[in-house]
Amino acid sequence: MEELTIILVRGLGLGGMYALIAMSMNAIHRATGIFNFAQGMLFVVAGIFAALAMPDVPNPYLWVAVLPVAAIVLAVIMMVQGYLTLLPLKSSVDQHSWLVSTLAVSVVIGAVILLIQGNNQMLTTSQFPSFPVFGTRTPAPYMLTIGAALMWYVALRWFHSKTLTGLSISAIAQDMDAASAAGLRVRRLQIMAFGISGLIIGTAGFISAPIIALANDSGLTYVTNGFVAAVVGGIGNDTGALLGGALVGVLSMYTAFVYGGEFQNVVTLGILVAVLMVRPEGIFGTPAARKV
């Protein structure tokens, strides 16, 4: 029973983290048609922000106060990145320079972290005590990531269905050329989508800081798992991101518990290959029309 609790609860906690990364990628892809492969390192940057800002003695009130600051800082960083990424593009699908530029941002961030702290992994303590779940002590960040994923899921659904800006971004997702012809400020809305993605990834990294690896080379693992969660659920579908994140998280935790952490990436990529072979559009995705 204890082993099952650890696998399920902590796996769902990891799933919430991967779902947040997937939803942040969806926010950008929905408005631009591109994938930001710097999300993993930006996620780590948010975690480092938490490690630097939080004291060794737990202070939940300070944590609550600093969390929105971290999210806003990451949003600003990503808006700048979005502007530079989209600058050379006539539209998001005309060229593939975004692939190089987003990967370059990830490499640069990793290099800066390496120069500052070397190969050492930064550590931080949870500002909230662990608590029992079915008799098993569970670190608080695992439950906080689940709560954050659900919160952002509800917030994004409301934003895209009830606000004028959200509806405009949804219009871009359906037909970018038609949205531009209708007078929407497409580029401005796309940069705003990068900012929304930054709010999500900043929240995710800050909350997850005590349970993730804060090192110069750890971003690749997180962006890979987040990308797999997005693909499994269906690119652009936040409901799918939640389900895909939970699936990837639980299977990763099971693999680490039973076979060892070195097999986690193998299982994650195996999930990706299986889904692409059986249902390329993902569980909740819809087949995309192809122009001929």
PDB file of N, CA, C and O in Angstrom, residues 228 231-232 267-280:
ATOM      1  N   VAL A 228       6.226  15.639 -24.348  1.00  0.00           N
ATOM      2  CA  VAL A 228       5.557  14.343 -24.478  1.00  0.00           C
ATOM      3  C   VAL A 228       4.136  14.429 -23.915  1.00  0.00           C
ATOM      4  O   VAL A 228       3.180  13.912 -24.511  1.00  0.00           O
ATOM      5  N   VAL A 231       2.014  16.195 -26.476  1.00  0.00           N
ATOM      6  CA  VAL A 231       1.749  15.364 -27.651  1.00  0.00           C
ATOM      7  C   VAL A 231       0.761  14.250 -27.313  1.00  0.00           C
ATOM      8  O   VAL A 231      -0.169  13.967 -28.078  1.00  0.00           O
ATOM      9  N   VAL A 232       0.951  13.609 -26.165  1.00  0.00           N
ATOM     10  CA  VAL A 232       0.050  12.530 -25.759  1.00  0.00           C
ATOM     11  C   VAL A 232      -1.378  13.047 -25.625  1.00  0.00           C
ATOM     12  O   VAL A 232      -2.340  12.414 -26.078  1.00  0.00           O
ATOM     13  N   VAL A 267      11.330   5.299 -20.927  1.00  0.00           N
ATOM     14  CA  VAL A 267       9.885   5.075 -20.870  1.00  0.00           C
ATOM     15  C   VAL A 267       9.133   6.262 -21.451  1.00  0.00           C
ATOM     16  O   VAL A 267       8.161   6.102 -22.208  1.00  0.00           O
ATOM     17  N   THR A 268       9.579   7.484 -21.116  1.00  0.00           N
ATOM     18  CA  THR A 268       8.919   8.684 -21.625  1.00  0.00           C
ATOM     19  C   THR A 268       8.949   8.720 -23.151  1.00  0.00           C
ATOM     20  O   THR A 268       7.924   8.966 -23.802  1.00  0.00           O
ATOM     21  N   LEU A 269      10.110   8.472 -23.722  1.00  0.00           N
ATOM     22  CA  LEU A 269      10.218   8.474 -25.184  1.00  0.00           C
ATOM     23  C   LEU A 269       9.456   7.302 -25.785  1.00  0.00           C
ATOM     24  O   LEU A 269       8.927   7.409 -26.900  1.00  0.00           O
ATOM     25  N   GLY A 270       9.384   6.191 -25.065  1.00  0.00           N
ATOM     26  CA  GLY A 270       8.585   5.056 -25.534  1.00  0.00           C
ATOM     27  C   GLY A 270       7.110   5.428 -25.627  1.00  0.00           C
ATOM     28  O   GLY A 270       6.418   5.029 -26.577  1.00  0.00           O
ATOM     29  N   ILE A 271       6.618   6.179 -24.636  1.00  0.00           N
ATOM     30  CA  ILE A 271       5.236   6.654 -24.672  1.00  0.00           C
ATOM     31  C   ILE A 271       5.009   7.530 -25.899  1.00  0.00           C
ATOM     32  O   ILE A 271       4.004   7.401 -26.615  1.00  0.00           O
ATOM     33  N   LEU A 272       5.963   8.427 -26.157  1.00  0.00           N
ATOM     34  CA  LEU A 272       5.848   9.333 -27.297  1.00  0.00           C
ATOM     35  C   LEU A 272       5.767   8.549 -28.608  1.00  0.00           C
ATOM     36  O   LEU A 272       4.895   8.816 -29.449  1.00  0.00           O
ATOM     37  N   VAL A 273       6.651   7.582 -28.770  1.00  0.00           N
ATOM     38  CA  VAL A 273       6.668   6.780 -30.005  1.00  0.00           C
ATOM     39  C   VAL A 273       5.364   6.010 -30.162  1.00  0.00           C
ATOM     40  O   VAL A 273       4.768   5.962 -31.253  1.00  0.00           O
ATOM     41  N   ALA A 274       4.875   5.411 -29.069  1.00  0.00           N
ATOM     42  CA  ALA A 274       3.648   4.617 -29.131  1.00  0.00           C
ATOM     43  C   ALA A 274       2.454   5.475 -29.540  1.00  0.00           C
ATOM     44  O   ALA A 274       1.636   5.072 -30.385  1.00  0.00           O
ATOM     45  N   VAL A 275       2.354   6.684 -28.947  1.00  0.00           N
ATOM     46  CA  VAL A 275       1.233   7.559 -29.274  1.00  0.00           C
ATOM     47  C   VAL A 275       1.313   8.029 -30.724  1.00  0.00           C
ATOM     48  O   VAL A 275       0.306   8.054 -31.441  1.00  0.00           O
ATOM     49  N   LEU A 276       2.504   8.385 -31.177  1.00  0.00           N
ATOM     50  CA  LEU A 276       2.658   8.846 -32.555  1.00  0.00           C
ATOM     51  C   LEU A 276       2.337   7.745 -33.558  1.00  0.00           C
ATOM     52  O   LEU A 276       1.854   8.028 -34.670  1.00  0.00           O
ATOM     53  N   MET A 277       2.587   6.501 -33.191  1.00  0.00           N
ATOM     54  CA  MET A 277       2.275   5.395 -34.091  1.00  0.00           C
ATOM     55  C   MET A 277       0.781   5.089 -34.133  1.00  0.00           C
ATOM     56  O   MET A 277       0.225   4.787 -35.190  1.00  0.00           O
ATOM     57  N   VAL A 278       0.120   5.164 -32.979  1.00  0.00           N
ATOM     58  CA  VAL A 278      -1.290   4.768 -32.888  1.00  0.00           C
ATOM     59  C   VAL A 278      -2.228   5.934 -33.165  1.00  0.00           C
ATOM     60  O   VAL A 278      -3.202   5.815 -33.923  1.00  0.00           O
ATOM     61  N   ARG A 279      -1.945   7.089 -32.557  1.00  0.00           N
ATOM     62  CA  ARG A 279      -2.821   8.259 -32.714  1.00  0.00           C
ATOM     63  C   ARG A 279      -1.955   9.513 -32.735  1.00  0.00           C
ATOM     64  O   ARG A 279      -1.750  10.156 -31.703  1.00  0.00           O
ATOM     65  N   PRO A 280      -1.426   9.886 -33.887  1.00  0.00           N
ATOM     66  CA  PRO A 280      -0.462  10.993 -33.981  1.00  0.00           C
ATOM     67  C   PRO A 280      -0.999  12.329 -33.460  1.00  0.00           C
ATOM     68  O   PRO A 280      -0.214  13.169 -33.000  1.00  0.00           O
TER      69      PRO A 280
END
